[in-house]
XYZ file of C-alpha atoms in Angstrom:
542
model
C 0.149 -0.008 -0.088
C 1.707 3.329 -0.680
C 1.448 5.981 1.629
C -0.986 7.846 0.022
C -3.999 5.464 -0.848
C -5.158 5.847 2.563
C -5.995 3.254 4.674
C -8.089 -0.129 4.110
C -11.895 0.581 3.553
C -13.635 -1.057 6.877
C -15.162 -4.230 6.830
C -17.812 -6.540 9.134
C -14.654 -9.795 9.499
C -11.752 -6.674 10.335
C -14.655 -5.038 13.088
C -14.841 -8.519 14.099
C -10.796 -9.554 14.727
C -10.184 -6.754 16.629
C -12.858 -7.324 19.553
C -11.488 -11.036 19.094
C -7.429 -9.550 19.940
C -9.535 -6.989 22.930
C -10.993 -9.893 24.667
C -7.815 -12.479 23.263
C -5.666 -9.861 25.307
C -8.434 -8.965 28.696
C -9.262 -13.364 28.976
C -4.931 -14.049 28.733
C -4.487 -11.027 31.796
C -2.010 -8.637 29.404
C -3.226 -4.997 28.530
C -4.267 -3.913 25.185
C -1.727 -1.598 23.509
C -3.658 1.098 21.189
C -0.534 2.127 19.209
C 0.440 -1.617 18.284
C -3.347 -2.099 17.392
C -3.729 1.151 15.205
C -0.553 0.086 13.355
C -2.319 -2.911 12.998
C -5.942 -2.155 11.915
C -5.054 1.386 11.039
C -8.983 1.563 8.778
C -10.778 0.976 12.605
C -7.947 3.032 14.312
C -10.527 5.843 14.990
C -12.801 3.322 17.316
C -9.147 2.340 19.335
C -9.320 4.323 21.834
C -13.114 3.803 22.692
C -12.902 -0.340 22.123
C -10.199 -0.866 24.700
C -11.450 1.899 27.622
C -15.005 -0.476 27.126
C -13.388 -3.702 26.702
C -15.843 -5.140 29.994
C -18.431 -4.776 27.103
C -16.886 -6.590 24.126
C -19.033 -9.776 25.299
C -22.584 -8.068 24.431
C -20.966 -6.276 21.065
C -19.509 -9.317 19.681
C -19.957 -10.302 16.929
C -23.427 -8.877 16.590
C -21.957 -5.350 15.250
C -22.585 -4.988 12.252
C -19.951 -2.271 11.232
C -20.522 -0.561 8.409
C -20.009 3.569 7.827
C -21.775 6.702 7.441
C -22.685 8.422 5.035
C -22.051 11.838 5.940
C -18.897 13.572 8.689
C -18.904 10.287 11.457
C -19.053 11.490 14.918
C -17.750 8.155 16.393
C -14.890 9.099 19.250
C -18.219 11.781 19.705
C -19.338 12.666 23.870
C -23.159 12.897 24.018
C -23.485 13.736 28.131
C -21.322 10.221 29.520
C -22.477 8.549 25.956
C -18.691 8.224 23.651
C -20.582 6.728 20.359
C -17.931 3.972 19.558
C -19.765 2.652 16.362
C -22.055 3.139 14.376
C -25.146 0.821 13.369
C -26.630 2.285 10.380
C -28.989 5.871 8.939
C -32.491 6.377 7.174
C -35.174 8.620 6.495
C -35.265 10.069 10.320
C -31.878 9.787 11.522
C -28.784 7.854 12.421
C -28.047 4.952 14.470
C -24.870 4.647 17.356
C -23.597 2.548 19.600
C -22.815 3.627 22.686
C -20.329 2.886 25.706
C -22.129 4.594 29.304
C -19.268 5.332 31.768
C -21.300 5.405 34.305
C -23.520 2.543 34.111
C -20.562 0.403 31.955
C -23.258 -0.897 29.229
C -23.474 -0.467 25.668
C -26.269 1.459 24.437
C -28.059 2.529 21.248
C -28.257 6.571 20.256
C -30.314 7.785 18.087
C -29.125 11.521 16.192
C -32.334 12.572 14.404
C -31.135 14.418 11.370
C -29.480 18.374 11.056
C -31.637 19.501 8.961
C -35.165 17.343 10.588
C -34.518 18.638 14.285
C -34.349 22.358 12.293
C -38.271 21.214 11.232
C -41.294 21.529 13.907
C -42.507 18.803 12.321
C -40.594 16.620 12.837
C -39.476 17.609 16.425
C -43.131 16.883 16.867
C -43.372 13.052 15.948
C -39.935 12.780 17.155
C -41.334 13.693 21.104
C -44.841 11.619 19.552
C -41.729 8.692 19.158
C -40.536 9.451 23.024
C -43.931 9.876 24.845
C -44.897 6.515 23.213
C -42.302 4.518 23.820
C -42.391 6.614 27.819
C -45.906 4.613 28.022
C -44.846 1.000 27.445
C -43.065 -1.367 30.003
C -42.760 -4.537 28.065
C -39.988 -7.106 27.429
C -40.224 -7.451 24.180
C -40.109 -3.739 23.751
C -37.082 -1.449 23.311
C -36.758 1.177 25.878
C -36.094 4.508 25.698
C -33.873 5.947 28.437
C -32.856 9.147 27.933
C -33.783 12.052 24.967
C -32.838 15.645 24.597
C -30.487 17.454 22.315
C -26.877 17.544 20.930
C -25.611 20.081 18.979
C -29.132 21.175 17.310
C -29.757 17.638 16.531
C -32.666 15.286 19.291
C -31.274 11.831 20.486
C -32.569 9.247 22.228
C -30.982 6.435 24.385
C -31.985 4.090 23.973
C -31.006 -0.068 25.643
C -28.556 -2.263 22.789
C -30.007 -5.550 21.822
C -26.926 -7.125 19.871
C -28.415 -9.764 17.998
C -29.819 -7.775 15.024
C -33.546 -7.564 13.361
C -35.263 -9.906 11.865
C -35.018 -8.533 8.677
C -31.227 -10.432 8.185
C -32.021 -13.724 9.914
C -35.238 -15.338 7.633
C -33.740 -18.256 7.190
C -33.705 -19.722 10.483
C -36.734 -19.236 10.138
C -38.341 -20.428 6.508
C -36.298 -23.652 7.710
C -38.682 -23.813 11.159
C -41.964 -21.811 11.180
C -43.104 -22.972 14.078
C -40.486 -20.944 15.468
C -41.298 -18.061 12.804
C -44.884 -18.856 15.003
C -43.564 -17.992 18.286
C -41.409 -14.959 18.331
C -44.200 -12.946 15.733
C -46.874 -13.868 19.051
C -44.212 -12.689 21.005
C -43.665 -9.478 18.606
C -47.459 -9.397 18.359
C -47.517 -10.001 22.608
C -45.200 -6.845 22.802
C -47.714 -5.039 19.989
C -50.704 -5.292 22.290
C -49.491 -3.849 24.499
C -48.940 -0.435 22.668
C -51.921 -0.849 22.262
C -54.297 -1.337 24.522
C -52.289 1.773 26.162
C -53.727 3.845 23.533
C -50.193 3.539 20.685
C -49.871 2.319 18.081
C -46.788 1.571 15.725
C -47.939 1.651 12.320
C -44.426 0.858 10.973
C -43.749 -2.973 11.621
C -41.884 -4.541 9.751
C -39.101 -6.826 10.201
C -36.583 -4.186 9.952
C -38.272 -2.925 13.398
C -37.762 -5.622 15.215
C -34.669 -6.698 17.423
C -32.925 -9.630 18.702
C -30.999 -10.608 21.505
C -28.785 -12.486 22.149
C -31.180 -15.599 22.566
C -32.914 -15.509 19.989
C -35.287 -12.969 21.866
C -37.536 -10.672 19.492
C -37.515 -7.059 20.967
C -40.398 -3.513 18.926
C -38.849 -0.732 17.855
C -38.467 2.470 15.761
C -42.286 4.008 17.249
C -40.698 7.532 14.655
C -44.089 6.764 13.418
C -46.541 5.833 16.329
C -49.127 7.756 17.057
C -51.385 8.402 19.887
C -54.901 7.252 19.365
C -56.124 9.169 22.823
C -53.729 12.463 21.625
C -55.506 13.618 18.069
C -52.977 16.958 17.951
C -49.489 14.695 18.630
C -47.904 14.436 15.661
C -49.440 14.032 12.069
C -53.615 12.593 11.378
C -54.018 9.337 12.525
C -55.231 8.963 8.700
C -51.812 10.249 7.587
C -49.726 8.834 4.317
C -46.248 7.501 6.938
C -45.189 3.676 6.490
C -43.146 1.926 4.311
C -44.924 0.692 0.905
C -45.030 -2.540 0.939
C -45.350 -2.920 4.409
C -48.103 -0.895 4.616
C -52.077 -2.127 5.166
C -53.948 -1.026 1.948
C -56.356 1.774 4.020
C -51.965 3.414 5.495
C -52.008 3.622 1.574
C -54.902 6.321 1.164
C -54.131 8.542 3.589
C -58.754 8.322 3.751
C -59.044 6.440 6.589
C -57.450 6.308 10.020
C -55.622 3.792 11.818
C -56.937 1.049 13.511
C -55.419 -2.027 15.862
C -55.863 -4.133 12.980
C -53.286 -1.957 11.065
C -51.325 -2.814 13.386
C -51.946 -6.762 12.550
C -51.674 -6.884 8.128
C -47.830 -5.519 10.074
C -47.194 -7.666 11.868
C -48.332 -10.124 9.113
C -45.778 -8.768 6.875
C -43.363 -9.975 9.771
C -44.987 -13.189 9.518
C -45.482 -13.816 5.686
C -41.581 -12.852 5.063
C -40.560 -14.933 7.355
C -42.184 -18.128 6.770
C -41.298 -17.337 2.900
C -37.778 -15.169 3.121
C -39.331 -12.502 1.028
C -42.071 -9.817 1.378
C -45.158 -10.229 0.319
C -44.488 -8.324 -2.688
C -41.039 -8.509 -4.073
C -38.635 -6.212 -5.404
C -39.721 -5.563 -8.524
C -43.232 -5.673 -8.374
C -44.557 -4.136 -10.901
C -46.402 -0.934 -9.153
C -46.161 -1.908 -5.344
C -49.393 0.633 -4.839
C -52.184 -0.488 -6.965
C -50.361 -4.160 -5.389
C -51.011 -3.465 -1.917
C -54.073 -2.091 -2.144
C -55.673 -5.062 -4.374
C -53.464 -8.604 -4.903
C -53.286 -10.744 -2.519
C -50.043 -12.607 -2.008
C -48.815 -15.764 -2.790
C -49.705 -18.331 0.157
C -46.580 -18.795 1.852
C -47.575 -23.034 2.004
C -46.864 -22.068 -1.940
C -43.979 -20.551 -1.766
C -42.583 -23.149 0.942
C -43.572 -26.364 1.304
C -42.282 -26.304 5.322
C -45.165 -23.813 5.691
C -48.466 -25.572 6.358
C -51.640 -25.061 5.770
C -53.428 -23.885 9.485
C -50.216 -21.180 10.117
C -50.355 -20.617 6.055
C -54.384 -18.990 6.663
C -53.451 -17.344 9.957
C -50.256 -15.537 7.911
C -53.097 -14.369 5.363
C -55.705 -13.836 7.497
C -53.428 -10.904 9.077
C -52.901 -9.781 5.275
C -56.646 -9.645 4.043
C -57.062 -6.228 2.425
C -60.352 -4.927 4.585
C -59.673 -4.759 7.934
C -62.910 -5.998 9.354
C -61.459 -9.558 7.848
C -58.227 -10.021 9.510
C -57.881 -10.432 12.870
C -59.568 -8.109 16.181
C -56.386 -8.005 17.962
C -52.766 -8.629 17.873
C -54.019 -10.232 20.933
C -55.781 -12.768 19.363
C -53.505 -12.399 16.708
C -50.916 -13.885 18.725
C -54.061 -16.368 20.957
C -53.699 -18.229 17.010
C -50.134 -18.256 16.686
C -49.235 -19.698 20.531
C -52.153 -22.526 19.867
C -50.254 -23.369 16.865
C -47.072 -23.920 18.276
C -48.296 -25.939 20.841
C -49.875 -27.777 18.016
C -53.195 -27.973 19.142
C -53.839 -27.635 15.367
C -53.136 -30.856 14.129
C -55.287 -32.554 17.357
C -58.036 -30.089 15.595
C -56.860 -30.386 11.672
C -60.758 -31.521 10.739
C -62.142 -28.569 13.280
C -60.064 -26.269 12.180
C -60.806 -26.840 8.550
C -64.173 -25.971 9.024
C -63.556 -23.340 11.197
C -61.425 -21.640 8.733
C -64.278 -22.834 5.466
C -66.765 -21.507 7.863
C -64.859 -17.635 7.353
C -64.062 -17.943 3.971
C -67.096 -18.972 3.064
C -68.566 -15.811 4.814
C -65.818 -13.614 2.774
C -67.239 -15.002 -0.347
C -69.533 -12.164 -1.550
C -66.924 -9.403 -0.241
C -64.273 -11.281 -1.448
C -66.487 -10.878 -4.975
C -64.868 -7.504 -5.489
C -61.564 -8.537 -4.882
C -60.321 -10.563 -7.978
C -57.019 -11.026 -5.932
C -59.306 -13.326 -3.376
C -60.533 -15.253 -6.113
C -57.982 -18.439 -5.909
C -58.612 -18.907 -2.250
C -62.811 -18.775 -2.884
C -62.439 -20.665 -5.079
C -61.018 -23.700 -2.716
C -63.240 -23.002 0.701
C -66.266 -23.515 -2.274
C -65.125 -26.835 -3.868
C -64.634 -27.584 0.675
C -68.074 -26.382 0.936
C -69.903 -28.493 -1.648
C -67.596 -31.372 -0.230
C -68.834 -31.094 3.203
C -72.115 -31.235 1.251
C -71.020 -34.346 -1.090
C -69.799 -36.308 2.626
C -73.112 -35.187 4.875
C -75.055 -36.213 2.544
C -73.929 -39.539 1.420
C -73.851 -40.215 4.688
C -76.978 -39.730 5.277
C -77.614 -41.759 2.487
C -75.905 -44.422 4.655
C -77.600 -44.424 7.838
C -81.142 -44.691 5.895
C -80.038 -47.459 4.172
C -79.107 -49.403 8.023
C -81.165 -48.136 9.331
C -79.892 -45.928 11.194
C -81.775 -43.952 14.511
C -83.932 -40.378 13.058
C -81.759 -38.162 16.097
C -78.504 -39.077 14.073
C -80.250 -38.920 10.406
C -80.881 -35.199 11.208
C -77.622 -34.514 12.837
C -76.525 -34.933 9.653
C -78.234 -33.880 7.927
C -77.980 -30.117 9.133
C -73.915 -30.133 9.966
C -73.670 -28.973 5.935
C -74.992 -26.113 7.258
C -72.618 -25.187 10.005
C -70.141 -23.695 7.925
C -72.499 -21.063 6.304
C -74.537 -21.097 9.656
C -70.909 -20.191 11.599
C -70.081 -17.966 9.354
C -73.537 -15.613 9.301
C -71.954 -15.863 13.740
C -68.962 -14.453 12.558
C -69.945 -11.033 12.321
C -70.892 -9.251 15.102
C -74.011 -7.664 13.019
C -75.637 -8.362 9.405
C -74.442 -4.500 8.931
C -70.525 -6.075 9.575
C -71.757 -8.323 6.456
C -72.822 -6.982 4.204
C -71.445 -4.047 2.048
C -73.580 -3.032 -0.391
C -77.289 -4.265 -2.672
C -75.424 -6.782 -4.285
C -74.199 -8.539 -0.560
C -77.266 -7.933 0.751
C -79.455 -10.321 -1.813
C -76.871 -12.484 -1.497
C -77.143 -12.995 2.289
C -80.874 -12.632 2.018
C -81.008 -15.370 -0.518
C -78.962 -17.896 0.977
C -80.315 -16.884 4.649
C -84.014 -17.304 3.835
C -82.856 -20.589 2.065
C -81.565 -22.291 5.095
C -84.289 -20.837 6.964
C -86.949 -22.489 3.435
C -84.997 -25.916 4.352
C -85.780 -26.128 7.451
C -89.315 -25.704 6.910
C -89.129 -28.164 4.141
C -87.890 -30.970 5.677
C -89.953 -30.363 8.954
C -92.428 -30.237 6.217
C -92.113 -33.333 5.003
C -91.550 -35.295 8.028
C -94.486 -34.270 8.886
C -96.880 -35.289 5.607
C -97.509 -39.263 5.608
C -94.497 -41.247 3.433
C -94.437 -44.846 2.894
C -91.601 -44.527 4.671
C -88.277 -42.960 6.556
C -86.153 -42.812 2.921
C -89.336 -41.608 0.998
C -89.740 -38.564 3.230
C -86.095 -37.338 3.387
C -86.239 -38.190 -0.141
C -89.285 -35.622 -0.469
C -87.490 -33.152 1.313
C -84.467 -33.104 -0.732
C -86.857 -32.900 -3.689
C -88.410 -29.181 -2.422
C -84.235 -27.818 -1.017
C -83.645 -29.158 -5.357
C -86.552 -26.630 -6.338
C -85.547 -23.923 -3.491
C -81.483 -24.155 -5.656
C -83.132 -23.667 -8.421
C -84.912 -20.518 -7.204
C -81.511 -19.298 -5.135
C -79.029 -20.008 -8.186
C -81.160 -18.438 -10.917
C -81.458 -15.428 -7.998
C -78.085 -15.094 -8.309
C -77.702 -15.984 -12.120
C -79.451 -12.285 -12.599
C -76.896 -10.773 -9.802
C -73.532 -11.718 -10.847
C -73.388 -14.166 -13.886
C -75.094 -16.118 -16.079
C -72.686 -19.031 -15.621
C -75.079 -19.911 -12.929
C -78.424 -20.415 -14.634
C -77.844 -23.449 -15.902
C -76.994 -24.954 -12.725
C -80.301 -23.693 -11.248
C -81.888 -25.751 -14.432
C -80.056 -28.213 -13.007
C -81.624 -28.659 -9.712
C -84.985 -28.816 -11.092
C -84.040 -31.787 -12.935
C -82.435 -33.101 -9.216
C -85.236 -32.992 -7.882
C -87.023 -35.281 -9.645
C -84.270 -37.445 -9.588
C -84.157 -37.597 -5.852
C -88.195 -38.114 -6.093
C -88.022 -41.819 -8.198
C -84.893 -43.669 -6.285
C -85.816 -42.531 -2.861
C -83.381 -44.436 -1.143
C -80.590 -42.650 -2.467
C -81.712 -38.937 -2.796
C -78.682 -37.642 -0.387
C -76.795 -39.161 -2.846
C -77.791 -37.890 -5.807
C -78.229 -34.622 -3.587
C -74.698 -34.171 -2.330
C -73.631 -35.065 -6.328
C -74.803 -32.033 -7.351
C -74.290 -30.112 -5.114
C -70.325 -30.662 -4.845
C -70.647 -30.202 -9.154
C -72.068 -26.776 -8.944
C -69.807 -25.825 -6.060
C -66.793 -27.215 -8.167
C -67.448 -25.425 -11.306
C -68.991 -21.922 -8.942
C -64.192 -22.820 -7.872
C -62.777 -23.442 -10.579
C -64.671 -20.296 -12.315
C -63.565 -18.428 -9.294
C -60.214 -19.291 -9.359
C -59.613 -18.694 -13.007
C -60.552 -14.518 -12.362
């Protein structure tokens, strides 16, 4: 190296080598020689005095500190009160973050300095104050606390605990290989977010880069720079302001037309879970028209991207990422409960029930998803499952009648096929929350009326005289075939004419089940499954 070439650029490996040299010297009881170290590590000469003075804290620093350089002149070696800035962590739109050694308490801290031009902006200063106030409300083991705030050389700063394990953004492989671990870590993050919500704080910028990991892999939520105090509308910005990281923003955040809610943060938690499960963001680099994708396009199911992810966890993740807030988990705590249950293995023991509940939840959103083309593939799958449920239960009815099963069991199995629809109705607190427009009201009116009429038809068929129980049930199926024909004609007029031929088919089914009473349930179930399958294919192709 020539004298004019200057010192080489520092690298993470060289920094780790220096830290290891200091640790080795301490273990041997031999004081480190700063001059010798400067000669060996000229590119790190400005760090060596601070590291030598603070070598008792190197255990917490090494080897998790990524050695990078700020674009602006470095503040390494400067003091802010009793804190000496020792290393640069990184910078963003708001400011720079340094690792500092707090001499009084003999511990490492993170120091966040707002950019000078932002510190001079009253609006940005207000946002910084809101962040400090927001974090001051939070005392939770998975939230990085702010220990002090102040101003240095015209720049606002915060002093926070130093969390030495990096960010979730830098550790995706650990979780793509172990989805259960991903569920556990996001559950812990969700509990911390719920703690914030309980104290009136919305984060609004949840993403893997804003979750730090400690040495044991425990997550810690940080960077409340876009936080909103929901009980103080005057603080910072409006809750409906367009703020955040676009690829992690909930659709409602991209418009600024409606205020952020706790379900906005649930969406952010979903983006974290998605990236841990798949190793990539919901919308990867190069996504055409990212803004439109965030608003209208459903991400690929995690199970389709990473075969280690099962359907249960994939659906939990996708529920967080629903475009409409009312279709997401109602709270971060509800998400945490679902993830904890999954991590404990409860989902595998109750897999049939989970599948039924999942189908019910999806069916409850079929109508609203008609206007969201991105959901067609998933809704189509739900319709197919519903058709399969009807086919199986009605075949079960035919089987019970054939073997002389008790009449009570026949009725229970017969109406089991309507459980998903009943659960879907119960999912909304009120019908006002379920229906969104006149066409949706028509669909729900048709199906609720159909359900009530079906019960009436079977009751009437049972009360009227028939040769035997099998013929009474067959008469009920014939009546229901006519009701289905009416329902498909009504839905065909409201949505697509492709449903009209299926309605005509139901007229034929009404005749067939009357002619072949012992197998009425089989014919009825098979045609319903056929209808649902055709609808599912149609939706999947949209």
